[in-house]
GROMACS .gro file of C-alpha atoms in nm:
model
  128
    1ARG     CA    1  -1.144   1.382   0.745
    2SER     CA    2  -0.861   1.359   0.941
    3LYS     CA    3  -0.665   1.055   1.086
    4PRO     CA    4  -0.814   1.055   1.455
    5ASP     CA    5  -1.167   1.060   1.349
    6GLU     CA    6  -1.081   0.784   1.070
    7GLN     CA    7  -0.915   0.564   1.344
    8LYS     CA    8  -1.231   0.637   1.583
    9GLU     CA    9  -1.493   0.497   1.269
   10ILE     CA   10  -1.243   0.226   1.242
   11ARG     CA   11  -1.282   0.098   1.573
   12ALA     CA   12  -1.662   0.208   1.568
   13ALA     CA   13  -1.703  -0.045   1.301
   14ASP     CA   14  -1.457  -0.306   1.452
   15SER     CA   15  -1.670  -0.280   1.819
   16ALA     CA   16  -2.005  -0.307   1.615
   17ILE     CA   17  -1.929  -0.637   1.441
   18ARG     CA   18  -1.792  -0.790   1.739
   19SER     CA   19  -2.074  -0.703   1.927
   20VAL     CA   20  -2.261  -0.939   1.686
   21ASP     CA   21  -2.245  -1.327   1.707
   22MET     CA   22  -2.174  -1.403   1.349
   23ASP     CA   23  -2.185  -1.778   1.379
   24LYS     CA   24  -2.557  -1.757   1.531
   25GLU     CA   25  -2.675  -1.504   1.292
   26ILE     CA   26  -2.537  -1.668   0.989
   27ASP     CA   27  -2.720  -1.978   1.129
   28ARG     CA   28  -3.046  -1.827   1.185
   29ILE     CA   29  -3.051  -1.675   0.860
   30GLU     CA   30  -2.911  -2.040   0.679
   31GLU     CA   31  -3.238  -2.188   0.861
   32ASP     CA   32  -3.455  -1.874   0.762
   33ASP     CA   33  -3.320  -1.915   0.396
   34GLU     CA   34  -3.396  -2.292   0.428
   35ASP     CA   35  -3.766  -2.254   0.546
   36ARG     CA   36  -3.912  -1.925   0.454
   37GLU     CA   37  -3.847  -1.615   0.286
   38TYR     CA   38  -3.774  -1.294   0.462
   39GLY     CA   39  -4.109  -1.148   0.367
   40LYS     CA   40  -4.229  -1.368   0.568
   41ILE     CA   41  -4.045  -1.383   0.928
   42ASN     CA   42  -4.300  -1.241   1.199
   43ASP     CA   43  -3.976  -1.266   1.458
   44ALA     CA   44  -3.903  -0.875   1.512
   45GLN     CA   45  -3.551  -0.986   1.719
   46ARG     CA   46  -3.456  -1.203   1.435
   47LEU     CA   47  -3.532  -0.948   1.135
   48ARG     CA   48  -3.303  -0.676   1.358
   49ASN     CA   49  -3.069  -0.904   1.377
   50ILE     CA   50  -3.058  -0.926   1.026
   51ILE     CA   51  -3.082  -0.589   0.946
   52LYS     CA   52  -2.807  -0.524   1.244
   53MET     CA   53  -2.573  -0.770   1.085
   54LEU     CA   54  -2.587  -0.640   0.752
   55LYS     CA   55  -2.515  -0.263   0.855
   56ALA     CA   56  -2.276  -0.399   1.064
   57GLU     CA   57  -2.121  -0.597   0.719
   58LEU     CA   58  -2.206  -0.272   0.493
   59ARG     CA   59  -2.004  -0.032   0.754
   60ASP     CA   60  -1.709  -0.240   0.770
   61SER     CA   61  -1.687  -0.282   0.363
   62ARG     CA   62  -1.706   0.102   0.368
   63THR     CA   63  -1.453   0.133   0.620
   64ASN     CA   64  -1.227  -0.066   0.451
   65HIS     CA   65  -1.316   0.040   0.091
   66VAL     CA   66  -1.219   0.404   0.216
   67VAL     CA   67  -0.847   0.292   0.393
   68VAL     CA   68  -0.728   0.051   0.061
   69SER     CA   69  -0.859   0.399  -0.112
   70GLU     CA   70  -0.689   0.664   0.104
   71THR     CA   71  -0.386   0.370   0.162
   72LYS     CA   72  -0.344   0.363  -0.234
   73THR     CA   73  -0.337   0.724  -0.279
   74ASN     CA   74  -0.085   0.825   0.004
   75LEU     CA   75   0.130   0.518  -0.160
   76GLU     CA   76   0.122   0.706  -0.484
   77VAL     CA   77   0.227   1.032  -0.364
   78GLN     CA   78   0.488   0.872  -0.176
   79THR     CA   79   0.600   0.715  -0.497
   80PHE     CA   80   0.589   1.017  -0.724
   81ASP     CA   81   0.799   1.228  -0.421
   82LEU     CA   82   1.073   0.938  -0.409
   83GLN     CA   83   1.047   0.895  -0.766
   84SER     CA   84   1.099   1.306  -0.815
   85GLU     CA   85   1.380   1.293  -0.502
   86LEU     CA   86   1.574   1.043  -0.691
   87SER     CA   87   1.542   1.216  -0.995
   88LYS     CA   88   1.681   1.522  -0.828
   89GLU     CA   89   1.958   1.347  -0.648
   90LYS     CA   90   2.110   1.167  -0.967
   91LYS     CA   91   2.093   1.546  -1.159
   92LYS     CA   92   2.351   1.632  -0.838
   93PHE     CA   93   2.546   1.321  -0.869
   94GLN     CA   94   2.611   1.345  -1.231
   95LYS     CA   95   2.679   1.787  -1.202
   96LEU     CA   96   2.940   1.667  -0.908
   97LEU     CA   97   3.106   1.406  -1.085
   98ARG     CA   98   3.113   1.675  -1.422
   99ALA     CA   99   3.256   1.933  -1.218
  100SER     CA  100   3.514   1.670  -1.017
  101GLN     CA  101   3.605   1.553  -1.367
  102GLN     CA  102   3.677   1.880  -1.495
  103ILE     CA  103   3.909   1.953  -1.189
  104GLY     CA  104   4.101   1.680  -1.295
  105PHE     CA  105   3.984   1.413  -1.022
  106ASP     CA  106   3.941   1.053  -1.186
  107PRO     CA  107   3.622   0.899  -1.027
  108ALA     CA  108   3.803   0.570  -1.081
  109THR     CA  109   4.016   0.611  -0.756
  110LEU     CA  110   3.688   0.600  -0.518
  111GLY     CA  111   3.524   0.300  -0.748
  112ILE     CA  112   3.330   0.512  -0.963
  113GLU     CA  113   3.234   0.452  -1.323
  114GLU     CA  114   3.181   0.766  -1.556
  115ASN     CA  115   2.834   0.646  -1.601
  116GLY     CA  116   2.797   0.713  -1.217
  117GLN     CA  117   2.768   0.383  -1.083
  118ASP     CA  118   2.942   0.302  -0.760
  119HIS     CA  119   3.124  -0.040  -0.803
  120HIS     CA  120   3.177  -0.093  -0.423
  121HIS     CA  121   2.762  -0.042  -0.333
  122HIS     CA  122   2.583  -0.103  -0.624
  123ASP     CA  123   2.267  -0.258  -0.606
  124ASP     CA  124   2.302  -0.319  -0.209
  125ASP     CA  125   1.986  -0.167  -0.132
  126GLY     CA  126   1.794  -0.348  -0.408
  127MET     CA  127   1.704  -0.037  -0.593
  128ASN     CA  128   1.918   0.130  -0.884
   0.00000   0.00000   0.00000
């Protein structure tokens, strides 16, 4: 499913939900709960409104579930990609550090320790 379709679905569900006067419907349902069983309601319009509200709630919960699920998947993929990228960068850094030491360059002149920690910028971004 494409992003525009997903957004269109979400807008349609939001619109359907907004078109229902929830307070009014809840009041009616609460009255009905107190007065009689649903099976005994003879007012067709009241039943239609109850069904409409329940369908809107169901559609909204499905939409929310799909959005949460897709967001979770996207975040997991991004996290994996970032971890992979970070790992590659660390390996590159270590190779450069070793190569610079082999040609006689002292990383300490830049404030870099042997283990690859940078004294000047360590933890500025909140990450290691």
